[in-house]
N, CA, C and O of each residue as an XYZ file, in Angstrom:
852
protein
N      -1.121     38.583     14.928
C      -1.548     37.593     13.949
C      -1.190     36.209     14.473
O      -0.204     36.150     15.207
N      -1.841     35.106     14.205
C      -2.398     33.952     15.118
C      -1.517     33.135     13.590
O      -1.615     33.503     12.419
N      -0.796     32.106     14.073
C      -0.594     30.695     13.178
C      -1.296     30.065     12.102
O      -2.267     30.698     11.689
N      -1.045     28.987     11.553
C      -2.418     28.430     10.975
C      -3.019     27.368     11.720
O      -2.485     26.282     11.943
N      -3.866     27.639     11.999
C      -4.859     26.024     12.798
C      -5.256     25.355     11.474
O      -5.852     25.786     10.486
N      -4.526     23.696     11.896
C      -4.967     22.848     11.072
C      -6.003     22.122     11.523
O      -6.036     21.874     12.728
N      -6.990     21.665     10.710
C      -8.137     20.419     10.979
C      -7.806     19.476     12.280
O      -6.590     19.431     12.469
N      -8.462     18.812     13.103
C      -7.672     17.905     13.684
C      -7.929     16.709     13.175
O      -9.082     16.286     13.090
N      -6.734     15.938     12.724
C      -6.209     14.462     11.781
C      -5.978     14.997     10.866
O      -6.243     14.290      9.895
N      -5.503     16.166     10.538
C      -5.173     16.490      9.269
C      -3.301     16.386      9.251
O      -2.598     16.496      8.246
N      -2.894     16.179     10.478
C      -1.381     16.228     10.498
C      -0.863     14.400     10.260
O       0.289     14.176      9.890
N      -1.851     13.221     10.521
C      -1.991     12.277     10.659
C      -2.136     11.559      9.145
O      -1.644     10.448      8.948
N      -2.878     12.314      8.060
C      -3.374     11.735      6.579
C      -1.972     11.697      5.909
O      -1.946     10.848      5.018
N      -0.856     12.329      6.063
C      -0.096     12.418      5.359
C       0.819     10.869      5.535
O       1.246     10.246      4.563
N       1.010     10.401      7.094
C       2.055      9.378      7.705
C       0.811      8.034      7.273
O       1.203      6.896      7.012
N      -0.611      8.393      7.260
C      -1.461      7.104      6.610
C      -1.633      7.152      5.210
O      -1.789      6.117      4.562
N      -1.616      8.265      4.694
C      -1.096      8.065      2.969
C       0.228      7.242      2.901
O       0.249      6.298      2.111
N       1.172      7.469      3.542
C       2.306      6.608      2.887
C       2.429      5.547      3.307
O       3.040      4.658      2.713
N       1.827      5.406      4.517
C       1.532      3.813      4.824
C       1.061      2.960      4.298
O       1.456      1.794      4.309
N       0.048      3.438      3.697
C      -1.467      2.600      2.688
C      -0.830      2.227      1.557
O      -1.132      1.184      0.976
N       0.150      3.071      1.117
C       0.643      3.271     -0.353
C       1.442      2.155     -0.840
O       1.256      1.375     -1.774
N       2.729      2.307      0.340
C       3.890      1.580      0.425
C       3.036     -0.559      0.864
O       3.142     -1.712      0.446
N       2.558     -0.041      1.546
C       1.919     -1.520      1.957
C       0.858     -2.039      0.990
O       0.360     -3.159      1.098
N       0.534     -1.141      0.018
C      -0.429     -1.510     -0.977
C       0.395     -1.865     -1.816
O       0.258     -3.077     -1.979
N       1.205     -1.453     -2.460
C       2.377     -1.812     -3.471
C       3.179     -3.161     -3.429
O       3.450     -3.893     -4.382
N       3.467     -3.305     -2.222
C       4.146     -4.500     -1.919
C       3.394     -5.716     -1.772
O       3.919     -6.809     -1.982
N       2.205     -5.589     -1.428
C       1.044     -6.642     -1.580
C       0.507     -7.229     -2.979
O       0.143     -8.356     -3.313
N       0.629     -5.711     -3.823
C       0.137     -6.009     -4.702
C       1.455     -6.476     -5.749
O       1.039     -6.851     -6.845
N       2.865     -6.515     -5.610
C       3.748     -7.206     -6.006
C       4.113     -8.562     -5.875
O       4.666     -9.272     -6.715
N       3.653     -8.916     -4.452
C       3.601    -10.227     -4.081
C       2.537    -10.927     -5.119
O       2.625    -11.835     -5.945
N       1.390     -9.976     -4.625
C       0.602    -11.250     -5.175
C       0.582    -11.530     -6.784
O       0.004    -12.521     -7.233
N       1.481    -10.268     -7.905
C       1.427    -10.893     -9.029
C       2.731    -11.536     -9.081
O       2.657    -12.531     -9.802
N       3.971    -11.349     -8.571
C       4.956    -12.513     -8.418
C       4.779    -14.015     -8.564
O       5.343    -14.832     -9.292
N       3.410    -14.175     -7.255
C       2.955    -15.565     -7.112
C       2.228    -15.764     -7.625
O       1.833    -16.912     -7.419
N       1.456    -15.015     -8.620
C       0.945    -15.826     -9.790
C       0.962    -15.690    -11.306
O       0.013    -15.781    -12.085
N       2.435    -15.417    -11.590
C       2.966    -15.440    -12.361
C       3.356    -16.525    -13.402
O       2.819    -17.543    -12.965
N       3.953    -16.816    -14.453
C       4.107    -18.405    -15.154
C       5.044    -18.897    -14.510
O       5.734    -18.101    -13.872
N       5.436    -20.547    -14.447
C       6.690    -20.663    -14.332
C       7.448    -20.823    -15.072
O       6.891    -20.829    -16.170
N       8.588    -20.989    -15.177
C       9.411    -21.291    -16.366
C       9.401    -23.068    -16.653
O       9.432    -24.130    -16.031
N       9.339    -22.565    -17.957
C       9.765    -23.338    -19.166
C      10.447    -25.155    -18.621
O      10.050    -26.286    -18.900
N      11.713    -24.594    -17.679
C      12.408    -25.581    -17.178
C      11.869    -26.349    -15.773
O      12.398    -27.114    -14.967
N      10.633    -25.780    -15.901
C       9.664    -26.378    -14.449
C       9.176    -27.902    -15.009
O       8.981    -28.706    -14.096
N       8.937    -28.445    -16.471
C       8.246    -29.349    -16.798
C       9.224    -30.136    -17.582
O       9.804    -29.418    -18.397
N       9.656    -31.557    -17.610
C      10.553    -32.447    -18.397
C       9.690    -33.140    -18.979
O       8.748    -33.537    -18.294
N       9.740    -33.467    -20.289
C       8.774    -34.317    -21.215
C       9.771    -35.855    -20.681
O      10.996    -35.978    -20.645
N       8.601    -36.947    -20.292
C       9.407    -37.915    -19.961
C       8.431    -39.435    -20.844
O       7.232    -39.493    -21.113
N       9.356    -40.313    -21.052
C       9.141    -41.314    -21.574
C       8.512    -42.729    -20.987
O       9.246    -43.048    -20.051
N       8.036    -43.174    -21.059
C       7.960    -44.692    -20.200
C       9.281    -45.071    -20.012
O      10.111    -45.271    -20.899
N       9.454    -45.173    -18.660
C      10.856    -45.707    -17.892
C      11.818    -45.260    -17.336
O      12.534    -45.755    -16.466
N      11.873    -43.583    -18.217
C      12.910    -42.632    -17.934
C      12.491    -42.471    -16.293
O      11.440    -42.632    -15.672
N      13.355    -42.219    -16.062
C      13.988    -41.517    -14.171
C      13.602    -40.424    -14.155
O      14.052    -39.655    -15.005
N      12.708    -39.985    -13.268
C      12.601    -39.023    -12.758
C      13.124    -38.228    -11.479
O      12.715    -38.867    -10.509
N      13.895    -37.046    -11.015
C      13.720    -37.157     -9.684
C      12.619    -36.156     -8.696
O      12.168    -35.103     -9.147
N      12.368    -36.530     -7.670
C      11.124    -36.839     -6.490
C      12.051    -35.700     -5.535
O      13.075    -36.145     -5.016
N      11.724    -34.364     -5.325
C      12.278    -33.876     -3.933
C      11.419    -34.111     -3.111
O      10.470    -34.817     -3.453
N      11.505    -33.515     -1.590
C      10.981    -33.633     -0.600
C       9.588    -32.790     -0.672
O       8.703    -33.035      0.148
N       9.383    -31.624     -1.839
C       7.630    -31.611     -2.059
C       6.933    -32.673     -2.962
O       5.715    -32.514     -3.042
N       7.371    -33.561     -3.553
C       6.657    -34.579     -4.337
C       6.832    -33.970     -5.876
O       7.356    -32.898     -6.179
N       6.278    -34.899     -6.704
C       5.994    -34.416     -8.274
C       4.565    -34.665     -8.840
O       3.679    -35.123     -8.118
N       4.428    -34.455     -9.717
C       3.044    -34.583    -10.480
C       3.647    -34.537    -11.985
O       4.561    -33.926    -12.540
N       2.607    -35.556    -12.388
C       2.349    -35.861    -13.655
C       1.763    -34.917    -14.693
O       0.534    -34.843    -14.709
N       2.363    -34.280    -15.449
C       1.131    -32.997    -16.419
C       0.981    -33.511    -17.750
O       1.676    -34.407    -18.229
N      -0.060    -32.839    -18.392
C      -0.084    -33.062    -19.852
C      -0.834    -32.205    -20.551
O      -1.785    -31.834    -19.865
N      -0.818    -31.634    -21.834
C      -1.318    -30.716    -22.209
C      -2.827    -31.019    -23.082
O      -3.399    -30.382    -23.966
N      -3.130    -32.220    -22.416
C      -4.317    -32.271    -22.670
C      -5.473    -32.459    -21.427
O      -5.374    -33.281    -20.516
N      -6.211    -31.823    -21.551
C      -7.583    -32.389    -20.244
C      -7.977    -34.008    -20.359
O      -8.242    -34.774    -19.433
N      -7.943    -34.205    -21.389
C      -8.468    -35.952    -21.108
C      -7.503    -36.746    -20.786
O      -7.859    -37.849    -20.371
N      -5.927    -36.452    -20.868
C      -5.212    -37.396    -20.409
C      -5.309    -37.978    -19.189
O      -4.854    -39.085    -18.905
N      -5.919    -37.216    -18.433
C      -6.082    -37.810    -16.737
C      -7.000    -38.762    -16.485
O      -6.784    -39.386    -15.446
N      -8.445    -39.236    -17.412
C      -8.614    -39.724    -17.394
C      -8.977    -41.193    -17.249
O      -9.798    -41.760    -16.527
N      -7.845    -41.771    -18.439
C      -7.990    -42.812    -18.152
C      -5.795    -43.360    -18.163
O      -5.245    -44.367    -18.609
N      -5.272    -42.243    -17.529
C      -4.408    -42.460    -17.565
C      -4.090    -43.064    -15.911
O      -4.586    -42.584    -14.892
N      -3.071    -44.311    -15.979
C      -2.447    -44.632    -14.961
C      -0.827    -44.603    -14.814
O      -0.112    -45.435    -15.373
N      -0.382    -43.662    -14.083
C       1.072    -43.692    -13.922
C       1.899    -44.448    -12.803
O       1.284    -44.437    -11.737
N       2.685    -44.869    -12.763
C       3.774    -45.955    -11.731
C       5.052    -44.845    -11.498
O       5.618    -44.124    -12.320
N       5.218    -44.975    -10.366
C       6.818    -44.393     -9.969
C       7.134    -45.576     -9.092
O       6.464    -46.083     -8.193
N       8.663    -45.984     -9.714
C       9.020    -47.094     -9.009
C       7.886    -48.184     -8.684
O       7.711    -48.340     -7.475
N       7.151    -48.901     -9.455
C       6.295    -49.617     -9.230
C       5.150    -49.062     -8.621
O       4.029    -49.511     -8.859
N       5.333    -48.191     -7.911
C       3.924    -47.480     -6.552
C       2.721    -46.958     -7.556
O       3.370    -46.167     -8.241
N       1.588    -46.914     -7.990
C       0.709    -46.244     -8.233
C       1.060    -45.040     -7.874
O       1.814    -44.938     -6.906
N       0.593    -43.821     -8.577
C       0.161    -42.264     -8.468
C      -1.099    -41.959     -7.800
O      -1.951    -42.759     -7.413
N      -1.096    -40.985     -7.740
C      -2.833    -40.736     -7.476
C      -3.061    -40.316     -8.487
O      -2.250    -40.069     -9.379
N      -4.704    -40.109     -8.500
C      -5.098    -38.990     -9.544
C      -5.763    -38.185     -9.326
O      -6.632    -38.523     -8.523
N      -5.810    -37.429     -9.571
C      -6.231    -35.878     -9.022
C      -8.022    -36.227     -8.815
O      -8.342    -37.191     -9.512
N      -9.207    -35.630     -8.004
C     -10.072    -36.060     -8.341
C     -10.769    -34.612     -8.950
O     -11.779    -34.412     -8.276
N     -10.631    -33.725     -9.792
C     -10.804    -32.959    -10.596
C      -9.760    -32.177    -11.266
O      -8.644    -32.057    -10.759
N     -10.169    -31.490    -12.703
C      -9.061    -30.656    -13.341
C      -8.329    -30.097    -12.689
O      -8.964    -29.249    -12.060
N      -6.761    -30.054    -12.327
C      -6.173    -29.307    -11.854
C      -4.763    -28.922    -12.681
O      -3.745    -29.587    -12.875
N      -5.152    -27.528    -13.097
C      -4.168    -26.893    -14.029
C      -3.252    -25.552    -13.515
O      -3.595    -24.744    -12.653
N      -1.806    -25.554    -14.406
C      -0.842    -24.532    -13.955
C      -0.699    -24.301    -15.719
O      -0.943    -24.957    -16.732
N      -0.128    -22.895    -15.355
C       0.641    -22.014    -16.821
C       2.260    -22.183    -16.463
O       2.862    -21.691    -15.508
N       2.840    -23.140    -17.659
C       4.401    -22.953    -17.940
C       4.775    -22.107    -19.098
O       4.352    -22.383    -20.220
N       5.419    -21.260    -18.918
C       6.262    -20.502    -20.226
C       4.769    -20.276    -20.976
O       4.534    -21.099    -21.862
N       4.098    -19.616    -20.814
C       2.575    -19.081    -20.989
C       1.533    -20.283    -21.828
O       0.516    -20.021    -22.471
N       2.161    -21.681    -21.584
C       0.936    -22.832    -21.979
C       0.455    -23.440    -20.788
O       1.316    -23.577    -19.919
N      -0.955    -23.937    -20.449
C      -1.278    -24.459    -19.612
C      -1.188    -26.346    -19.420
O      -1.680    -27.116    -20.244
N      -0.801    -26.577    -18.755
C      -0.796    -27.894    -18.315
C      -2.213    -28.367    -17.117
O      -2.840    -27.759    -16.250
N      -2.227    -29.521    -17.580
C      -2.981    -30.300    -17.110
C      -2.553    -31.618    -15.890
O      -1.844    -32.496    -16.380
N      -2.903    -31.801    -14.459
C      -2.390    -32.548    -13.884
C      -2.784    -33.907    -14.131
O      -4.009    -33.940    -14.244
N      -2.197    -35.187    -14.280
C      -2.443    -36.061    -14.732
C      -2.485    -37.535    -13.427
O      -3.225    -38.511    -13.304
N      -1.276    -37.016    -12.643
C      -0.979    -37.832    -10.935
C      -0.386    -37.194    -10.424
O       0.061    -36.248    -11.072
N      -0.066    -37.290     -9.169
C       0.550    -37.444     -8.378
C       1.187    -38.027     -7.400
O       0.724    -39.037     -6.870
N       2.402    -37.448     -6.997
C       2.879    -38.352     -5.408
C       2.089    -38.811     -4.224
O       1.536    -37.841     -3.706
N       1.850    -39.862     -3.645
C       1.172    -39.787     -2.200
C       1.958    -38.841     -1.357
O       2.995    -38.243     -1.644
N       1.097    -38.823     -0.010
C       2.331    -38.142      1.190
C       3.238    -39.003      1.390
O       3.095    -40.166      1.013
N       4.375    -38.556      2.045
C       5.245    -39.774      2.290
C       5.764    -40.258      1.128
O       6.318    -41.219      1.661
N       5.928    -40.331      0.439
C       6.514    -40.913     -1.153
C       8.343    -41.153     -0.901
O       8.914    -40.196     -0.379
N       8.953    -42.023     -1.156
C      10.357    -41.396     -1.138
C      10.898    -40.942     -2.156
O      10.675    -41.311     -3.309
N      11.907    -39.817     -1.684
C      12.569    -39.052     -2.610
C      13.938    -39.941     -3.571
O      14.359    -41.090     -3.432
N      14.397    -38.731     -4.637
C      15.666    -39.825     -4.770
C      15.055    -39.751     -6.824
O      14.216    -39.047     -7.385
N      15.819    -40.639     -7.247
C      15.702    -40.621     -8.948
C      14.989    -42.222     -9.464
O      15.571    -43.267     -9.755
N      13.902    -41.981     -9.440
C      13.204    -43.624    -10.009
C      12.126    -43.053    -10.966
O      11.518    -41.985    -10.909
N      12.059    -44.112    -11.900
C      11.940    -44.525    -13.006
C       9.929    -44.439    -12.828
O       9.301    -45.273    -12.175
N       9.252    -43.218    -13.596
C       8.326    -43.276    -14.075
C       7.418    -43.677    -15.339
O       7.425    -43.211    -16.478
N       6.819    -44.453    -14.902
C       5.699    -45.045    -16.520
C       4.155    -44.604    -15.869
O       3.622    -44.580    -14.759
N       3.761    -44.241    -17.431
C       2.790    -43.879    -17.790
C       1.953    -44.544    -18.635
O       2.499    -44.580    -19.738
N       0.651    -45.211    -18.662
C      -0.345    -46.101    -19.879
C      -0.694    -45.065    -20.973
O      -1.813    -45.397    -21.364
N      -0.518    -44.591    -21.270
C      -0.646    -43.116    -22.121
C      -0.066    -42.882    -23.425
O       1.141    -42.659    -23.328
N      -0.570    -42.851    -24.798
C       0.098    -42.188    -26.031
C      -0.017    -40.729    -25.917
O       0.063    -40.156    -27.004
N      -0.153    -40.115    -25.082
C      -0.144    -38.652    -25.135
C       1.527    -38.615    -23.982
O       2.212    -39.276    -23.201
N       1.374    -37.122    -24.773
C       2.804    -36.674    -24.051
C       2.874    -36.243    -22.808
O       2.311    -35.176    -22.564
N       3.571    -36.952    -21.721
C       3.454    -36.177    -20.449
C       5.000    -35.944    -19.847
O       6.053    -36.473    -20.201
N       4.757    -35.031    -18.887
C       5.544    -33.871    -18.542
C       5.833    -34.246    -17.006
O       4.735    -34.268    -16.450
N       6.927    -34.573    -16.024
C       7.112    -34.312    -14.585
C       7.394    -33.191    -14.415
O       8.131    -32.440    -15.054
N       6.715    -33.025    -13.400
C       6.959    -31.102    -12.955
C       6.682    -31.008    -11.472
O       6.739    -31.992    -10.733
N       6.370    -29.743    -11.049
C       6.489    -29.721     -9.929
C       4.947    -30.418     -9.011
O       3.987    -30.738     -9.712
N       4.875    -30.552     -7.820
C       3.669    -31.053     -6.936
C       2.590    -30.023     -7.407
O       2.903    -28.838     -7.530
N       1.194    -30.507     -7.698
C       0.318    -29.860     -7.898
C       0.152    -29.042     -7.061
O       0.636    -27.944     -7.338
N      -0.495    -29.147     -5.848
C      -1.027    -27.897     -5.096
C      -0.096    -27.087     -4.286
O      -0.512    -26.294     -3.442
N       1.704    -27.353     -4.636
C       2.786    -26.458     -4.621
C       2.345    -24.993     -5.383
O       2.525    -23.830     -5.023
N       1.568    -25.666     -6.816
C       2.165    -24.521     -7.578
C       0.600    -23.130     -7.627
O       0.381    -22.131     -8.313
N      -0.191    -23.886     -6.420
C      -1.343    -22.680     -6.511
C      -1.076    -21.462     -5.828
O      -1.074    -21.592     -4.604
N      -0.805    -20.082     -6.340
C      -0.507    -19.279     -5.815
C      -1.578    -18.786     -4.270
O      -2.654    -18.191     -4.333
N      -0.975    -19.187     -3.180
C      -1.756    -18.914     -1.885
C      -1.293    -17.953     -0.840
O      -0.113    -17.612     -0.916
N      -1.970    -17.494      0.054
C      -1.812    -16.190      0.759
C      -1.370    -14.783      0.009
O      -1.947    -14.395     -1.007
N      -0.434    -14.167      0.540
C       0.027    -13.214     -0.135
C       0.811    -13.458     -0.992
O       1.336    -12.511     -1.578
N       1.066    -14.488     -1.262
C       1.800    -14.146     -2.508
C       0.989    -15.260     -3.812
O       1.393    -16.179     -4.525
N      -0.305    -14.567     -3.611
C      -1.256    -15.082     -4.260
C      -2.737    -13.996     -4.423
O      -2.705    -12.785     -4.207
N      -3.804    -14.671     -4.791
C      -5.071    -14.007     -4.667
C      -5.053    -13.133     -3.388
O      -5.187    -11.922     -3.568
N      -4.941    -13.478     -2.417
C      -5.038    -12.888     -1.238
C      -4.111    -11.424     -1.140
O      -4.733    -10.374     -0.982
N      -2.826    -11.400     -1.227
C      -2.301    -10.541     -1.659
C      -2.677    -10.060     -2.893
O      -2.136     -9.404     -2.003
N      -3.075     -9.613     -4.160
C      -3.485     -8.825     -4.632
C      -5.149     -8.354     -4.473
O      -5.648     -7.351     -4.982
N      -5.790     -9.289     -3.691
C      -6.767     -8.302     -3.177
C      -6.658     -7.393     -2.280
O      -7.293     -6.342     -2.197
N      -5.599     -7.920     -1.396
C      -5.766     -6.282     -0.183
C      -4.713     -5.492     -1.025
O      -5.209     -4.412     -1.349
N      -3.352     -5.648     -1.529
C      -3.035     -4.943     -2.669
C      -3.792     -3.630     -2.933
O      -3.600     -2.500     -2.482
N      -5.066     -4.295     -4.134
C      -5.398     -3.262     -4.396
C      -6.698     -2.780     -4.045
O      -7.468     -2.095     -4.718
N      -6.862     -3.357     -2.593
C      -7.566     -1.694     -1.771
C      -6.818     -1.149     -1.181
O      -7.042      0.046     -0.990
N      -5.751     -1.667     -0.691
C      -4.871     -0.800      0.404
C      -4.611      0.751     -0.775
O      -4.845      1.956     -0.675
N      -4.178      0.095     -1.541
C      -3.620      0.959     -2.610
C      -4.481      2.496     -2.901
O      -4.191      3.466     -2.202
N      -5.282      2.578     -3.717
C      -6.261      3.891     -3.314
C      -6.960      3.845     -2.183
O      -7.860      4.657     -2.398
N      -7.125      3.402     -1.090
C      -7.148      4.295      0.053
C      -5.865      4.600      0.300
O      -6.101      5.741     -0.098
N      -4.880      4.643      0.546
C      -3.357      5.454      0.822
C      -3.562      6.300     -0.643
O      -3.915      7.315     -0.043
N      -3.613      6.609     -1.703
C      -4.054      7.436     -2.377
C      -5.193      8.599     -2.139
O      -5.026      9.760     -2.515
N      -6.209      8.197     -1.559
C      -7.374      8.924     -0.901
C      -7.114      9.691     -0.167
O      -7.387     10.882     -0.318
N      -6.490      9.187      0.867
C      -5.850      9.812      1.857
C      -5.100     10.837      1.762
O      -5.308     11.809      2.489
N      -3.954     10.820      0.731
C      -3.122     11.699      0.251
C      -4.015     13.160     -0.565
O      -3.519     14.286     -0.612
N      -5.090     12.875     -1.021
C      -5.430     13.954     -1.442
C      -6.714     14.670     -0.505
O      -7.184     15.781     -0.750
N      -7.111     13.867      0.494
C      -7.610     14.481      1.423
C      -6.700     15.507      2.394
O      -7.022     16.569      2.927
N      -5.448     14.770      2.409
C      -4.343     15.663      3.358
C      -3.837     16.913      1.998
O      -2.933     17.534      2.558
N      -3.948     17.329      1.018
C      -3.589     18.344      0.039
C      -4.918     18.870      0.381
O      -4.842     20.063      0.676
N      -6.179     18.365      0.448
C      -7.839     19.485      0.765
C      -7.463     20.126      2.065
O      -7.612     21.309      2.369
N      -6.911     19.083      2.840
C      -6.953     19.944      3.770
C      -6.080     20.850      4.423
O      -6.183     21.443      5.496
N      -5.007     20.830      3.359
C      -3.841     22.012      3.686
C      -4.570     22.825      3.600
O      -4.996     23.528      4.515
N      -4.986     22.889      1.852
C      -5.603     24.281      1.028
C      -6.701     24.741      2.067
O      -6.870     25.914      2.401
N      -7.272     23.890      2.435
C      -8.389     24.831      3.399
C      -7.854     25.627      4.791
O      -8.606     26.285      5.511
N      -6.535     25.457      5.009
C      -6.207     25.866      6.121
C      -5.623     27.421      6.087
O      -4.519     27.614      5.578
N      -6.280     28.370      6.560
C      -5.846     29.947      6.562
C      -5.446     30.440      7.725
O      -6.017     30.026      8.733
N      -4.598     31.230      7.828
C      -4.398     32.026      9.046
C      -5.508     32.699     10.024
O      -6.566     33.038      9.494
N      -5.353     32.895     11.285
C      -6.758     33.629     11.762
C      -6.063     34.783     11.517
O      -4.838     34.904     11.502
N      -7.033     35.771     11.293
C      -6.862     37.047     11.634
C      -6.964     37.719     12.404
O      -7.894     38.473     12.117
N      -6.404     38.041     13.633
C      -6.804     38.572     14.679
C      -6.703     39.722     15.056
O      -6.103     40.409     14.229
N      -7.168     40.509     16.357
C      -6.572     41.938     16.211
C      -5.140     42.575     16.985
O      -4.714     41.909     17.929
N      -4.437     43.768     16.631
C      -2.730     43.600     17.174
C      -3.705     44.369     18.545
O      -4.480     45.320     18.441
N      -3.334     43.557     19.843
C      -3.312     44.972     21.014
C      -2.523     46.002     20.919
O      -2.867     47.021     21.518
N      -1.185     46.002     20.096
C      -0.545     46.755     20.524
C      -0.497     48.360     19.636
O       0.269     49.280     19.923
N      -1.892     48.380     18.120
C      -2.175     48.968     17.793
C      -3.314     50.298     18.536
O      -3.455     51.438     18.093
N      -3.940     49.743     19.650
C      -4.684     50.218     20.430
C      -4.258     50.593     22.010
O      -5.089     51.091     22.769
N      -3.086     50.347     22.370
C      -2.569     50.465     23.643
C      -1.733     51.441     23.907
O      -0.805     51.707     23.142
N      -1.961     52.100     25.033
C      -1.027     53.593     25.151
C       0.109     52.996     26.190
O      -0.153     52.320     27.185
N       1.574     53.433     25.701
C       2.597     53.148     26.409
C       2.220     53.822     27.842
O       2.436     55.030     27.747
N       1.760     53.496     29.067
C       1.768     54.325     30.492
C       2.798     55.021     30.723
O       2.543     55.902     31.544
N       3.931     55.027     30.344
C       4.915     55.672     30.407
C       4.825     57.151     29.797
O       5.443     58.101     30.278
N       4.148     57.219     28.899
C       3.941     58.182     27.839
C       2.321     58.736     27.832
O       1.946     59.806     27.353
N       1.664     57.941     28.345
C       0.440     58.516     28.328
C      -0.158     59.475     28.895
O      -0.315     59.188     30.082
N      -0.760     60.922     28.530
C      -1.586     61.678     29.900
C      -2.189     61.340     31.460
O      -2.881     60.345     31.678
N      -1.865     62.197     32.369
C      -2.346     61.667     33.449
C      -4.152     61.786     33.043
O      -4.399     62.530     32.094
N      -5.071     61.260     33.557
C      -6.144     61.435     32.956
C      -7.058     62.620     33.976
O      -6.938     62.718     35.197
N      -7.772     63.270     33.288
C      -8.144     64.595     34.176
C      -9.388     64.467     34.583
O     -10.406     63.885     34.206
N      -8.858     65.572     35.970
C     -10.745     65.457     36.823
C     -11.410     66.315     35.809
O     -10.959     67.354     35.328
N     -12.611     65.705     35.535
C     -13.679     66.643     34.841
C     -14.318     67.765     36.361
O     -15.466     67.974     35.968
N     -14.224     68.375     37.479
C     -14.141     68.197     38.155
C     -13.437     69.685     39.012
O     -14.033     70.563     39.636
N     -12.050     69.528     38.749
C     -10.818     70.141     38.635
C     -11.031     71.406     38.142
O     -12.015     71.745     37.485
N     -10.110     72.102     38.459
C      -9.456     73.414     37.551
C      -9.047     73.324     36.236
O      -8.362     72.350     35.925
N      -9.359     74.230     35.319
C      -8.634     73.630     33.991
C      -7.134     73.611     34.145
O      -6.485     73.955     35.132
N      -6.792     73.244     33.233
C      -5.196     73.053     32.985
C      -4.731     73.902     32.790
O      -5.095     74.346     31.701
N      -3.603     74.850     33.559
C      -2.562     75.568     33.027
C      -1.905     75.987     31.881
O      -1.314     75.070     31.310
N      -1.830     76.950     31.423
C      -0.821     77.058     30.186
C      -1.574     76.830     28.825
O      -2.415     75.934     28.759
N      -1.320     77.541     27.849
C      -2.232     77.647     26.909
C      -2.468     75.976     25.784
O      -1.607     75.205     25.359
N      -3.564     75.959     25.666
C      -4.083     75.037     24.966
C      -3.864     74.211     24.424
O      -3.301     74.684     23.437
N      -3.898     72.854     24.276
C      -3.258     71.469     23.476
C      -2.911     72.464     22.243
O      -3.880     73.174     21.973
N      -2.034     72.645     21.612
C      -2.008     72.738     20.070
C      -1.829     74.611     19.927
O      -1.191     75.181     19.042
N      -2.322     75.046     20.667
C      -2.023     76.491     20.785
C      -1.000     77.068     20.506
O       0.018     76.377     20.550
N      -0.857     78.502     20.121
C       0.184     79.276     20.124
C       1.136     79.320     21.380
O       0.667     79.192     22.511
N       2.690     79.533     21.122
C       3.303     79.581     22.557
C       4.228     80.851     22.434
O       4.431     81.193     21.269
N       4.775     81.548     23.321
C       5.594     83.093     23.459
C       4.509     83.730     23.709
O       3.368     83.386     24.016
N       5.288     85.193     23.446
C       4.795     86.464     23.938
C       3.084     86.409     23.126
O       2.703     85.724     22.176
N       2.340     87.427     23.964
C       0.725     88.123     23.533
C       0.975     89.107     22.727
O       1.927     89.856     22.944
N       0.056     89.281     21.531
C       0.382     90.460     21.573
C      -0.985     91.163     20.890
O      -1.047     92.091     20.083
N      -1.987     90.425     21.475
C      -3.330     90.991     21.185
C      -3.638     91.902     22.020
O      -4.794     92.323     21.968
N      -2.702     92.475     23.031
C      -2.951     93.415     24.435
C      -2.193     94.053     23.911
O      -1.383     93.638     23.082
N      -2.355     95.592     24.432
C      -1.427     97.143     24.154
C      -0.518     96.785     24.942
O      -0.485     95.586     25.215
N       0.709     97.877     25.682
C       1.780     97.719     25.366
C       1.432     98.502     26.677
O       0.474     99.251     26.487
N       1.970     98.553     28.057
C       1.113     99.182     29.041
C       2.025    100.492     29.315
O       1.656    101.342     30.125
């Protein structure tokens, strides 16, 4: 009796199921990580004059309205802002904000004093296009996410089809059909004299189908 012969790549689906799986999972964690809300403490409601501080990614101006950007003009330390040249919005603590300015490049860092022309309420928070979730730990990552993901699933149940299909051969034993030479008859001339001595299987001792002389 013969082993089981498996498919060939069928020993291979099992080490690319868990590959697909594990690398689908983690992609697809990244990418809802990074686009997740931020917190709450990402946005300071600030006043005309109050201090803001400026790290080395810049800040932006938010507000929870779309028209504030408009016709709003903000000053840091005297410098003009920019303004965004279309809507550009983030989710804090699950409300959306609206960008209103921003830092130039180059801006210096440090704690100075922002004004705003504005009766609406605005918010310093972090640099606008800081907070767009990009590469993997964004859109990008949860799209390969979740294909990686069922194909390493696919895979896995192609490698269970193709156990189940795998049977033993059946083959035949030689050693059911083979005469030990040691033990076997010499093989006879057809040819020859018959054989000596009474008959495969025959009676053995005395005759006694003959009289008695």
């Amino acid at each position: 009796m013969t082993s089981p012969q498996r498919p060939p790549g069928a020993r291979v689906l099992w080490p690319l199921a868990a590959l697909l799986t594990v690398a689908g999972l983690v992609l697809l964690v990244l990418g809802v990580l990074g686009s997740r809300d931020r917190a709450s403490a990402d946005m300071v409601g600030v006043v005309a004059g109050d201090r803001v501080s400026v790290g080395a990614d810049g800040l932006s101006v938010w507000s929870r309205s779309a028209g504030t950007r408009a016709d709003t003009v903000c000053t840091l330390d005297s410098e003009t802002l920019e303004r965004p040249a279309e809507d550009f919005t983030t989710r804090v603590g699950g409300e959306q904000f609206h960008e209103v300015a921003r830092t130039p490049a180059g801006h210096p860092t440090g704690d100075l004093p922002l004004v705003c022309d504005t009766e609406d309420t605005v918010y310093a928070g972090p640099f606008g296009p800081a907070t767009a979730p990009t590469g993997l730990r964004g859109g990008t990552g949860l799209t390969l996410g979740l294909l990686l993901l069922p194909l390493g699933l696919a895979c896995a149940v192609l490698a269970v089809l193709a156990r189940r299909r795998t049977e033993p051969e059946q083959g035949a034993d030689p050693g059911a059909y083979t005469l030990d030479p040691r033990t076997a008859p010499p093989p006879r001339d057809p040819y020859g004299p018959p054989p000596s001595g009474p008959p495969q299987g025959g009676p053995t001792g005395p005759r006694y189908d003959l009289p008695p002389p």
